[in-house]
Amino acid sequence: MAAGAWWASGHPVGGTFDLDGIPLAQALWSAGFVPLLLRFRPRFDELVRHPVADRTVTVFNARAVTVYLWHEVALMASVPVIDLMWEVPALERHLPVESLWWQFGVAWALIAVAVACFGCVEDVAARRRPRLLP
């Protein structure tokens, strides 16, 4: 992580130290951060007391690959979906279609559609009975 920070400090892009614009610094920083995450092992025993949180984590764990594979597609697809919303006057007036938070919400809705359509593939790969939600 120190090497990534050092590289970024010497190679600012556009006057900023945004790691997205400095690929080597981002790679070094990420390579140093992953071992830290691997050492961190939180206990999730408390989730059992909160059924909604427990169920949410269970579903995300069972559909993690689907979410990972489709999240970029959903983000890109949210733009034309929102463009279509601008064409409907009632939606344009009553929804915050110009907000990035709205795009974030639309993307999550599209991810949910992808999970519903393709999530059972993860069950088949794990040799489990395919289910809509695990």
mmCIF file of C-alpha atoms in Angstrom, residues 37-129:
data_model
loop_
_atom_site.group_PDB
_atom_site.id
_atom_site.type_symbol
_atom_site.label_atom_id
_atom_site.label_comp_id
_atom_site.label_asym_id
_atom_site.label_seq_id
_atom_site.Cartn_x
_atom_site.Cartn_y
_atom_site.Cartn_z
ATOM 1 C CA LEU A 37 -8.858 -7.990 4.189
ATOM 2 C CA LEU A 38 -7.877 -11.652 4.257
ATOM 3 C CA ARG A 39 -6.612 -11.260 7.842
ATOM 4 C CA PHE A 40 -9.848 -9.607 8.964
ATOM 5 C CA ARG A 41 -12.355 -12.291 9.955
ATOM 6 C CA PRO A 42 -15.457 -10.745 11.436
ATOM 7 C CA ARG A 43 -17.898 -12.915 13.332
ATOM 8 C CA PHE A 44 -21.444 -12.789 12.096
ATOM 9 C CA ASP A 45 -23.079 -14.566 15.029
ATOM 10 C CA GLU A 46 -25.142 -11.472 15.772
ATOM 11 C CA LEU A 47 -26.887 -11.658 12.397
ATOM 12 C CA VAL A 48 -29.009 -14.564 13.601
ATOM 13 C CA ARG A 49 -30.797 -12.140 15.923
ATOM 14 C CA HIS A 50 -31.722 -9.915 12.966
ATOM 15 C CA PRO A 51 -33.645 -12.074 10.490
ATOM 16 C CA VAL A 52 -33.817 -9.460 7.709
ATOM 17 C CA ALA A 53 -30.056 -8.828 7.798
ATOM 18 C CA ASP A 54 -29.359 -12.562 8.035
ATOM 19 C CA ARG A 55 -31.567 -13.285 5.026
ATOM 20 C CA THR A 56 -30.007 -10.445 3.026
ATOM 21 C CA VAL A 57 -26.490 -11.723 3.683
ATOM 22 C CA THR A 58 -27.552 -15.285 2.844
ATOM 23 C CA VAL A 59 -29.025 -14.236 -0.497
ATOM 24 C CA PHE A 60 -26.020 -12.071 -1.396
ATOM 25 C CA ASN A 61 -23.615 -14.881 -0.500
ATOM 26 C CA ALA A 62 -25.527 -17.366 -2.621
ATOM 27 C CA ARG A 63 -25.735 -14.957 -5.583
ATOM 28 C CA ALA A 64 -22.392 -13.164 -5.258
ATOM 29 C CA VAL A 65 -21.068 -14.294 -8.635
ATOM 30 C CA THR A 66 -24.245 -13.233 -10.430
ATOM 31 C CA VAL A 67 -24.148 -9.810 -8.769
ATOM 32 C CA TYR A 68 -20.456 -9.459 -9.633
ATOM 33 C CA LEU A 69 -20.906 -10.485 -13.259
ATOM 34 C CA TRP A 70 -23.955 -8.328 -13.929
ATOM 35 C CA HIS A 71 -23.297 -5.168 -11.910
ATOM 36 C CA GLU A 72 -21.394 -3.363 -14.668
ATOM 37 C CA VAL A 73 -23.994 -4.339 -17.259
ATOM 38 C CA ALA A 74 -26.713 -3.017 -14.937
ATOM 39 C CA LEU A 75 -24.868 0.270 -14.426
ATOM 40 C CA MET A 76 -24.452 0.739 -18.170
ATOM 41 C CA ALA A 77 -28.044 -0.314 -18.892
ATOM 42 C CA SER A 78 -29.376 2.119 -16.283
ATOM 43 C CA VAL A 79 -28.399 5.067 -18.500
ATOM 44 C CA PRO A 80 -30.681 4.202 -21.451
ATOM 45 C CA VAL A 81 -33.432 3.162 -19.026
ATOM 46 C CA ILE A 82 -33.258 6.589 -17.376
ATOM 47 C CA ASP A 83 -33.150 8.231 -20.825
ATOM 48 C CA LEU A 84 -36.458 6.499 -21.573
ATOM 49 C CA MET A 85 -37.853 7.841 -18.287
ATOM 50 C CA TRP A 86 -37.128 11.387 -19.492
ATOM 51 C CA GLU A 87 -39.530 10.738 -22.383
ATOM 52 C CA VAL A 88 -42.481 10.168 -20.019
ATOM 53 C CA PRO A 89 -43.600 13.580 -18.701
ATOM 54 C CA ALA A 90 -45.086 12.177 -15.469
ATOM 55 C CA LEU A 91 -41.846 10.364 -14.629
ATOM 56 C CA GLU A 92 -39.759 13.391 -15.529
ATOM 57 C CA ARG A 93 -41.855 15.599 -13.216
ATOM 58 C CA HIS A 94 -42.162 13.274 -10.235
ATOM 59 C CA LEU A 95 -38.935 11.256 -10.159
ATOM 60 C CA PRO A 96 -35.379 12.493 -9.529
ATOM 61 C CA VAL A 97 -34.191 11.126 -12.886
ATOM 62 C CA GLU A 98 -31.209 13.509 -12.957
ATOM 63 C CA SER A 99 -29.816 12.180 -9.678
ATOM 64 C CA LEU A 100 -26.942 9.722 -9.520
ATOM 65 C CA TRP A 101 -28.762 8.122 -6.585
ATOM 66 C CA TRP A 102 -31.643 7.405 -8.927
ATOM 67 C CA GLN A 103 -29.227 5.744 -11.356
ATOM 68 C CA PHE A 104 -27.836 3.733 -8.446
ATOM 69 C CA GLY A 105 -31.362 2.572 -7.563
ATOM 70 C CA VAL A 106 -32.205 1.691 -11.159
ATOM 71 C CA ALA A 107 -28.949 -0.277 -11.417
ATOM 72 C CA TRP A 108 -29.833 -2.272 -8.275
ATOM 73 C CA ALA A 109 -33.275 -2.994 -9.717
ATOM 74 C CA LEU A 110 -31.593 -4.287 -12.885
ATOM 75 C CA ILE A 111 -29.203 -6.384 -10.777
ATOM 76 C CA ALA A 112 -32.250 -7.877 -9.034
ATOM 77 C CA VAL A 113 -33.683 -8.778 -12.445
ATOM 78 C CA ALA A 114 -30.383 -10.414 -13.423
ATOM 79 C CA VAL A 115 -30.320 -12.380 -10.160
ATOM 80 C CA ALA A 116 -33.892 -13.552 -10.775
ATOM 81 C CA CYS A 117 -33.074 -14.575 -14.367
ATOM 82 C CA PHE A 118 -29.589 -16.038 -13.998
ATOM 83 C CA GLY A 119 -29.009 -16.681 -10.290
ATOM 84 C CA CYS A 120 -30.156 -20.281 -10.463
ATOM 85 C CA VAL A 121 -27.061 -21.012 -12.565
ATOM 86 C CA GLU A 122 -25.041 -20.686 -9.353
ATOM 87 C CA ASP A 123 -27.228 -23.362 -7.770
ATOM 88 C CA VAL A 124 -26.657 -25.676 -10.724
ATOM 89 C CA ALA A 125 -22.891 -25.049 -10.570
ATOM 90 C CA ALA A 126 -22.901 -25.897 -6.854
ATOM 91 C CA ARG A 127 -24.976 -29.037 -7.537
ATOM 92 C CA ARG A 128 -27.920 -27.712 -5.559
ATOM 93 C CA ARG A 129 -31.559 -27.689 -6.546
#
